[in-house]
Amino acid sequence: MKSLLVSFFLCFASILTYGQDYEIKGVVSDNSGTPLPGVSVVIKNTDKGASTDFDGNFALSNVKNGETLVFSYLGFATKEIVIKNSTFLNVSLNEDTESLDEVVVVGYGTQKKREVTGAVSVVDSKTLEDLKPVKMEQALQGTVSGVNVTTTSGSPGADINIRIRGIATNGDNKPLTIIDGYVGELGLLNPNDVETITVLKDAQAAIYGSTAANGVILITTKMGKKNAKAKISFNSYVGFQETSRKLNVLNATEYAALLNESYANGGDPLPYPNLSGIGNGTDWQDEVFGDAVPIISHDLSMSGGSEKITYAISGSHLDQEGIIGGKKSGFLRNTARISLGAELSEKLKLKSNVIYTYFNRKSLPEGGNASVLMNAVNAPSTLSPYDTNGDFTIFPLGRLGNEMINPLSQIENSYNDYNFKKLSGNFGLDYQLLDELVITSSIGFNTSNSEGKSFAKIIDYGGKVFDVTRSSVSQNAVNNNDYSFDLYATYIKEIADHKIVGTLGNTIFKEWGNGLYATGYDIPNNTWSNADISLANGAPAPGVIPVGSYTFDERKLSYFGRVQYDFKGKYLVSAMIRRDASTKFGPGNKVAYFPSFTAGWILSDESFFGKSSVINFMKLRGSYGTLGNDRIPTNGYISQLSGEATYVFDGALVNGVATGQIPNPDLKWEEAQKFDVGLDMKLLNNKVNVVADYFIDTRADLLIPYIPVSGILGAAAPGASSPTINAGTVKNSGLEFSIDYKNNFSDDFSMSIGYNVTFLKNEVTEINGTDFIEGGVFSIGQPAPSRMEVGQPIGYFYGYQTDGIFQNQAEVDAHPSQADLGAQSAPGDFRYVDTNNDNVIDVKDRVNIGDPIPEATMGLNLQFNYKALDFSMYTFASVGNDMVRNYESIAPDANQLNYVLDRWRGEGSTNTNPRVTTGASVNNVFSTYYVEDASYVRIQNIQLGYTINSKVSEKIGATKLRVYASANNLYTFTKYRGYDPGASSGAPIGGGIDDGFYPIPRTYMVGLNINF
């Protein structure tokens, strides 16, 4: 009975407590910890509520346990919280990034996401925070369909190539980058300054006309918010790097045994008659690759605003050493940025953004026979790094060749330094002339200065081609500038079910600059500290001109117009045209017109569509238009005195100038004709987002330099060259598909997963003036391995097809002669295919043996949050791309990869790898043997973070405190033998030839995010 009374009392007390009224207070912020003013806080199913003040604080009285508070704010997902004996709440709202009302930048304006009729993709700041890219371009790999990002090198600060929907021209394929309205450079930005990256992939980009043929990347940087308390954010990470891969070369014993066999097959005495005691020898890759190589990044920003003014200020510091050479190949970047927005009056608004970037890059020789990695891979493992005196070992001449040197000595004696400073930004005004009409003006600018210096120290490598007998220093100074002035009007009018947005304006763009370079000889004390032209005291060799300079001045004048029409919010039409005039072309071809048309139909708004429980939104869209490209050297339409000639004056020979590149007065714009049809859908209560596009991009009137002409025109004279002409057409077609799933399963757990894939086909459909264009380099003395030719993908590999290995002399005798390839064939040699059936193997038997362009690229990305824990993983895959293995030396005594252990050693031993010999053979010609499938899957980033409890962070005055650990470039799954299957020099013809690409480092980091 007693226990029953106690239970009854407790139950009664809980009922009284549950129904008791009390006051509840709290603060509402965004997911970065910034307080949100003006948030609506309402007790569900009542009219009682409040709103947050300037600091995000709210207070509600007469609240009961069990009631639900509803928090709503424009641009953020609505949140509901059930009251359970709480008197204070810390509420965080997530941005509603998947809302169809989200605003998307589309060039000279914005559109709601549901109204966009072009192929547009967006990467947000959350993705940038997860990926922690050193350079901005890396954030697009695997996150945006239709975009492929390749590195030219894993060395710090190296260039990164972006290709939007394939390679369309044999010239410059880089997309146009617009930063807050002005032409900028993506790789110079601090990733933490960026709010969104928008990629325009189809005719939607025609509003930019000229230079937009390769697609457009629009960058929106972070700005302050009105009526927001000052937010201070500090982000920092430290980490270490290591090589992501090593090649499997032969150890000393394996190398010596193989060399004995090679010498014996060539009829030469054995170099290592006694193999005992040789051991493993030197692993030269271990010698050149560093361990735990540091990388450090710090970023500090402050933003906020009042009723009339918004501001954002930031600064960053990045210091990255190279995994080869340490500080000898380091990269240091500092940035500073300030943006300001001000309402000067009810009608006039000011916006400005200024960015300063400084970086210093030191580099080592890369690519080809002169590279450090080529020497490390091919150096005999029987040689030691140092001799008995402790000096660097000098590699012998003879059959090791006169190009291979000690890579450690090469690192020690390489001196290359490059400094770059750039100030860029824009200032703009918006004037509300009428309620429906806004006039916008903007001035954008870039001014940069760079200085480069390299020092050639007197050094003896033992009679090699890299010996330096006379010290010298080469220096250059470059100044580049540009400015743009945009003036345009935007008219918005809504009448009943009709909405019209009209844009009309013009752009003036001017780019100019100059460069000066010189070489000085005989550096005092033969030291880097004295390496300056002012200290050089030697004269150049006779006939050598040690100085040079250049200057350029280019301009464009453009007019553009666009009309966007919306009927009932479901029938969407947009038409635009741009007129561009460029000084790159002659008087008759300066001007070109670039029209485009896009349309969309929101089927899910139709009455016949009904209310589907599966499909919440469906939009069909299409576009067609023409864009331009003028990225060629200046003044190609006129003759210039940029060549060299020797003249006779008074009986003496005098060096002088002559005409350079042969002019082409008919030079005109390269045009991109873009067609796209797409489908956007949202499914399952908007949790699933699907986007699909089919596209055809035809590049006509390609601007191709060096088309062969008659020798009588003097194209082969010093400094002269063949003209640039409009001489080709390339077609890219393909399919893009992406699907994303996002769901908040509870207040504690949310997850998102996204997958995207792009299928691409590239084909050259026309070349005028020649049958093909060659490019690239393979081995020494071999024909160019890459071609551009009608009916083939641009830059395909052109060589011999192998058909196994001759097992005996009878097979050799029965096969067409291969003597034209440079030697008589023997058992153990490659058997090549007689593709034209003329019973002889010669250059006419070369065919398409590979394609460096992937058939498909894809990304799979995962994020989840559980309470204070967050996790993300980004992966990327490339399928069907081939790469040429060109990092192996042909010197007889060079080391080799261990796949040669499966070489031919007698009849029936193997049908894959040929015999080894010091004698002449046909096995080194360019063939399918050297072309490998470079398909790969890469785990780009994994990150695990933990947000410290707010009660703890508040003790240090922080609104958010998060720690995390991450790994970049964690692992690459591939069958390719080289360092990096995803690397490329960036050249459209010859870009897929691996000369020993510097591998992208694997990086482990720990970091900290603090908001105040």
Coordinates of N, CA and C in Angstrom, one line a residue, residues 872-956:
S872 N 33.0 12.3 -43.8 CA 32.8 12.5 -45.3 C 33.8 11.7 -46.0
M873 N 33.4 11.2 -47.2 CA 34.4 10.5 -48.1 C 34.1 10.9 -49.5
Y874 N 35.1 11.2 -50.3 CA 35.0 11.6 -51.7 C 35.8 10.7 -52.5
T875 N 35.2 10.1 -53.6 CA 36.0 9.2 -54.5 C 35.8 9.7 -55.9
F876 N 36.7 9.3 -56.7 CA 36.7 9.6 -58.2 C 37.2 8.4 -59.0
A877 N 36.6 8.2 -60.1 CA 37.0 7.1 -61.0 C 37.1 7.6 -62.4
S878 N 38.1 7.0 -63.1 CA 38.2 7.3 -64.6 C 38.4 6.0 -65.3
V879 N 37.6 5.7 -66.3 CA 37.5 4.4 -67.0 C 37.8 4.6 -68.5
G880 N 38.7 3.8 -69.0 CA 38.9 3.8 -70.4 C 40.0 4.7 -70.9
N881 N 40.7 5.4 -70.1 CA 41.8 6.2 -70.5 C 43.1 5.4 -70.6
D882 N 43.9 5.6 -71.7 CA 45.1 4.9 -71.8 C 46.3 5.9 -71.6
M883 N 47.4 5.4 -71.2 CA 48.6 6.2 -71.0 C 49.9 5.5 -71.5
V884 N 50.8 6.3 -72.0 CA 52.0 5.8 -72.6 C 53.1 5.7 -71.5
R885 N 53.7 4.5 -71.3 CA 54.8 4.3 -70.4 C 56.1 4.8 -71.0
N886 N 56.5 6.0 -70.6 CA 57.7 6.5 -71.2 C 58.7 7.0 -70.2
Y887 N 58.7 6.4 -69.0 CA 59.6 6.8 -68.0 C 60.8 5.8 -67.8
E888 N 60.9 4.8 -68.8 CA 62.0 3.8 -68.7 C 63.1 4.2 -69.7
S889 N 64.3 4.2 -69.3 CA 65.4 4.6 -70.1 C 65.7 3.4 -71.1
I890 N 66.2 3.8 -72.3 CA 66.6 2.7 -73.2 C 68.1 2.4 -73.1
A891 N 68.8 3.1 -72.2 CA 70.2 2.8 -72.0 C 70.4 1.3 -71.6
P892 N 71.3 0.6 -72.2 CA 71.4 -0.8 -71.9 C 71.7 -1.1 -70.4
D893 N 72.4 -0.3 -69.7 CA 72.7 -0.5 -68.3 C 71.7 0.1 -67.3
A894 N 70.6 0.6 -67.8 CA 69.6 1.2 -66.9 C 68.8 0.2 -66.1
N895 N 68.4 0.5 -65.0 CA 67.5 -0.4 -64.2 C 66.2 -0.5 -64.8
Q896 N 65.4 -1.5 -64.5 CA 64.1 -1.7 -65.1 C 63.1 -2.1 -64.0
L897 N 61.8 -2.0 -64.4 CA 60.8 -2.5 -63.5 C 60.7 -4.0 -63.4
N898 N 60.2 -4.5 -62.3 CA 60.3 -6.0 -62.1 C 59.4 -6.8 -63.0
Y899 N 58.5 -6.2 -63.8 CA 57.8 -7.0 -64.7 C 58.7 -7.7 -65.7
V900 N 59.9 -7.2 -65.9 CA 60.8 -7.8 -66.9 C 61.3 -9.2 -66.4
L901 N 61.1 -9.5 -65.1 CA 61.5 -10.8 -64.6 C 60.7 -11.9 -65.4
D902 N 59.5 -11.5 -66.0 CA 58.7 -12.4 -66.7 C 59.1 -12.3 -68.2
R903 N 60.3 -12.1 -68.5 CA 60.8 -11.9 -69.9 C 60.9 -13.2 -70.7
W904 N 61.0 -13.1 -72.0 CA 61.2 -14.3 -72.8 C 62.6 -14.8 -72.6
R905 N 62.7 -16.1 -72.2 CA 64.0 -16.8 -72.0 C 64.2 -18.0 -72.8
G906 N 63.3 -18.3 -73.7 CA 63.4 -19.5 -74.5 C 62.0 -19.8 -75.0
E907 N 61.9 -20.7 -76.0 CA 60.7 -21.1 -76.6 C 59.7 -21.5 -75.5
G908 N 58.5 -20.9 -75.6 CA 57.4 -21.2 -74.7 C 57.4 -20.6 -73.3
S909 N 58.4 -19.8 -73.0 CA 58.6 -19.2 -71.7 C 57.5 -18.1 -71.4
T910 N 57.3 -17.2 -72.4 CA 56.3 -16.2 -72.3 C 55.9 -15.6 -73.6
N911 N 54.8 -15.0 -73.7 CA 54.4 -14.4 -75.0 C 54.0 -12.9 -74.7
T912 N 54.6 -12.4 -73.6 CA 54.2 -11.0 -73.2 C 55.4 -10.0 -73.3
N913 N 56.5 -10.4 -72.6 CA 57.6 -9.5 -72.5 C 58.8 -10.0 -73.3
P914 N 59.5 -9.1 -74.1 CA 60.5 -9.6 -75.0 C 61.8 -10.0 -74.3
R915 N 62.7 -10.5 -75.0 CA 64.1 -10.9 -74.5 C 64.8 -9.6 -74.1
V916 N 65.8 -9.7 -73.3 CA 66.7 -8.6 -73.0 C 68.0 -8.8 -73.8
T917 N 68.6 -7.8 -74.3 CA 69.8 -7.9 -75.1 C 70.5 -6.5 -75.2
T918 N 71.8 -6.5 -75.3 CA 72.5 -5.3 -75.6 C 72.6 -5.0 -77.0
G919 N 72.2 -6.0 -77.8 CA 72.3 -5.9 -79.3 C 71.1 -5.1 -79.8
A920 N 71.2 -4.9 -81.1 CA 70.1 -4.2 -81.8 C 68.8 -5.1 -81.8
S921 N 67.7 -4.4 -81.6 CA 66.4 -5.2 -81.7 C 65.3 -4.2 -82.2
V922 N 64.1 -4.8 -82.5 CA 63.0 -4.0 -82.9 C 62.0 -3.8 -81.7
N923 N 62.5 -4.1 -80.5 CA 61.5 -4.1 -79.4 C 61.3 -2.7 -78.8
N924 N 62.1 -1.7 -79.2 CA 61.9 -0.4 -78.5 C 61.1 0.6 -79.4
V925 N 60.5 0.2 -80.5 CA 59.7 1.1 -81.3 C 58.4 1.2 -80.6
F926 N 57.7 2.3 -80.8 CA 56.4 2.7 -80.1 C 55.3 1.7 -80.6
S927 N 54.8 1.0 -79.6 CA 53.8 -0.1 -79.9 C 52.8 -0.2 -78.8
T928 N 51.9 -1.1 -78.9 CA 50.9 -1.4 -77.9 C 51.6 -1.8 -76.6
Y929 N 52.8 -2.3 -76.7 CA 53.5 -2.8 -75.5 C 53.7 -1.6 -74.5
Y930 N 53.8 -0.4 -75.0 CA 54.1 0.7 -74.1 C 52.8 1.5 -73.8
V931 N 51.7 1.1 -74.3 CA 50.4 1.7 -74.0 C 49.6 0.9 -73.0
E932 N 49.3 1.5 -71.8 CA 48.6 0.8 -70.8 C 47.2 1.4 -70.5
D933 N 46.3 0.5 -70.0 CA 45.1 1.0 -69.5 C 45.3 1.7 -68.2
A934 N 45.0 3.0 -68.2 CA 45.2 3.8 -67.0 C 43.9 4.1 -66.2
S935 N 42.9 3.2 -66.4 CA 41.7 3.4 -65.6 C 42.0 3.3 -64.1
Y936 N 41.3 4.0 -63.3 CA 41.6 4.0 -61.8 C 40.4 4.4 -61.0
V937 N 40.4 4.1 -59.8 CA 39.5 4.6 -58.8 C 40.3 5.1 -57.6
R938 N 40.0 6.3 -57.2 CA 40.8 7.0 -56.2 C 39.9 7.5 -55.0
I939 N 40.4 7.2 -53.8 CA 39.8 7.7 -52.6 C 40.4 9.1 -52.4
Q940 N 39.7 10.1 -52.8 CA 40.3 11.5 -52.8 C 40.4 12.1 -51.4
N941 N 39.4 11.8 -50.6 CA 39.5 12.4 -49.2 C 38.6 11.6 -48.3
I942 N 39.1 11.4 -47.1 CA 38.3 10.9 -46.0 C 38.5 11.9 -44.8
Q943 N 37.4 12.3 -44.2 CA 37.5 13.2 -43.0 C 36.6 12.8 -41.9
L944 N 37.1 12.8 -40.7 CA 36.3 12.5 -39.5 C 36.4 13.7 -38.6
G945 N 35.3 14.3 -38.2 CA 35.3 15.5 -37.3 C 34.4 15.3 -36.1
Y946 N 34.7 16.1 -35.1 CA 34.0 16.1 -33.8 C 33.8 17.5 -33.4
T947 N 32.5 17.9 -33.1 CA 32.2 19.3 -32.6 C 32.1 19.2 -31.1
I948 N 32.9 20.0 -30.4 CA 33.0 20.0 -29.0 C 31.7 20.5 -28.4
N949 N 31.2 20.0 -27.4 CA 29.9 20.4 -26.7 C 30.0 21.9 -26.5
S950 N 28.9 22.6 -26.8 CA 28.8 24.0 -26.8 C 29.1 24.6 -25.4
K951 N 28.8 23.8 -24.3 CA 29.0 24.3 -23.0 C 30.5 24.4 -22.7
V952 N 31.3 23.5 -23.4 CA 32.8 23.6 -23.3 C 33.3 24.8 -24.1
S953 N 32.8 24.9 -25.4 CA 33.4 25.9 -26.2 C 33.0 27.3 -25.7
E954 N 31.9 27.4 -25.1 CA 31.5 28.7 -24.6 C 32.4 29.2 -23.5
K955 N 33.1 28.3 -22.8 CA 34.0 28.7 -21.8 C 35.2 29.5 -22.3
I956 N 35.5 29.3 -23.6 CA 36.6 30.1 -24.2 C 36.0 31.1 -25.1

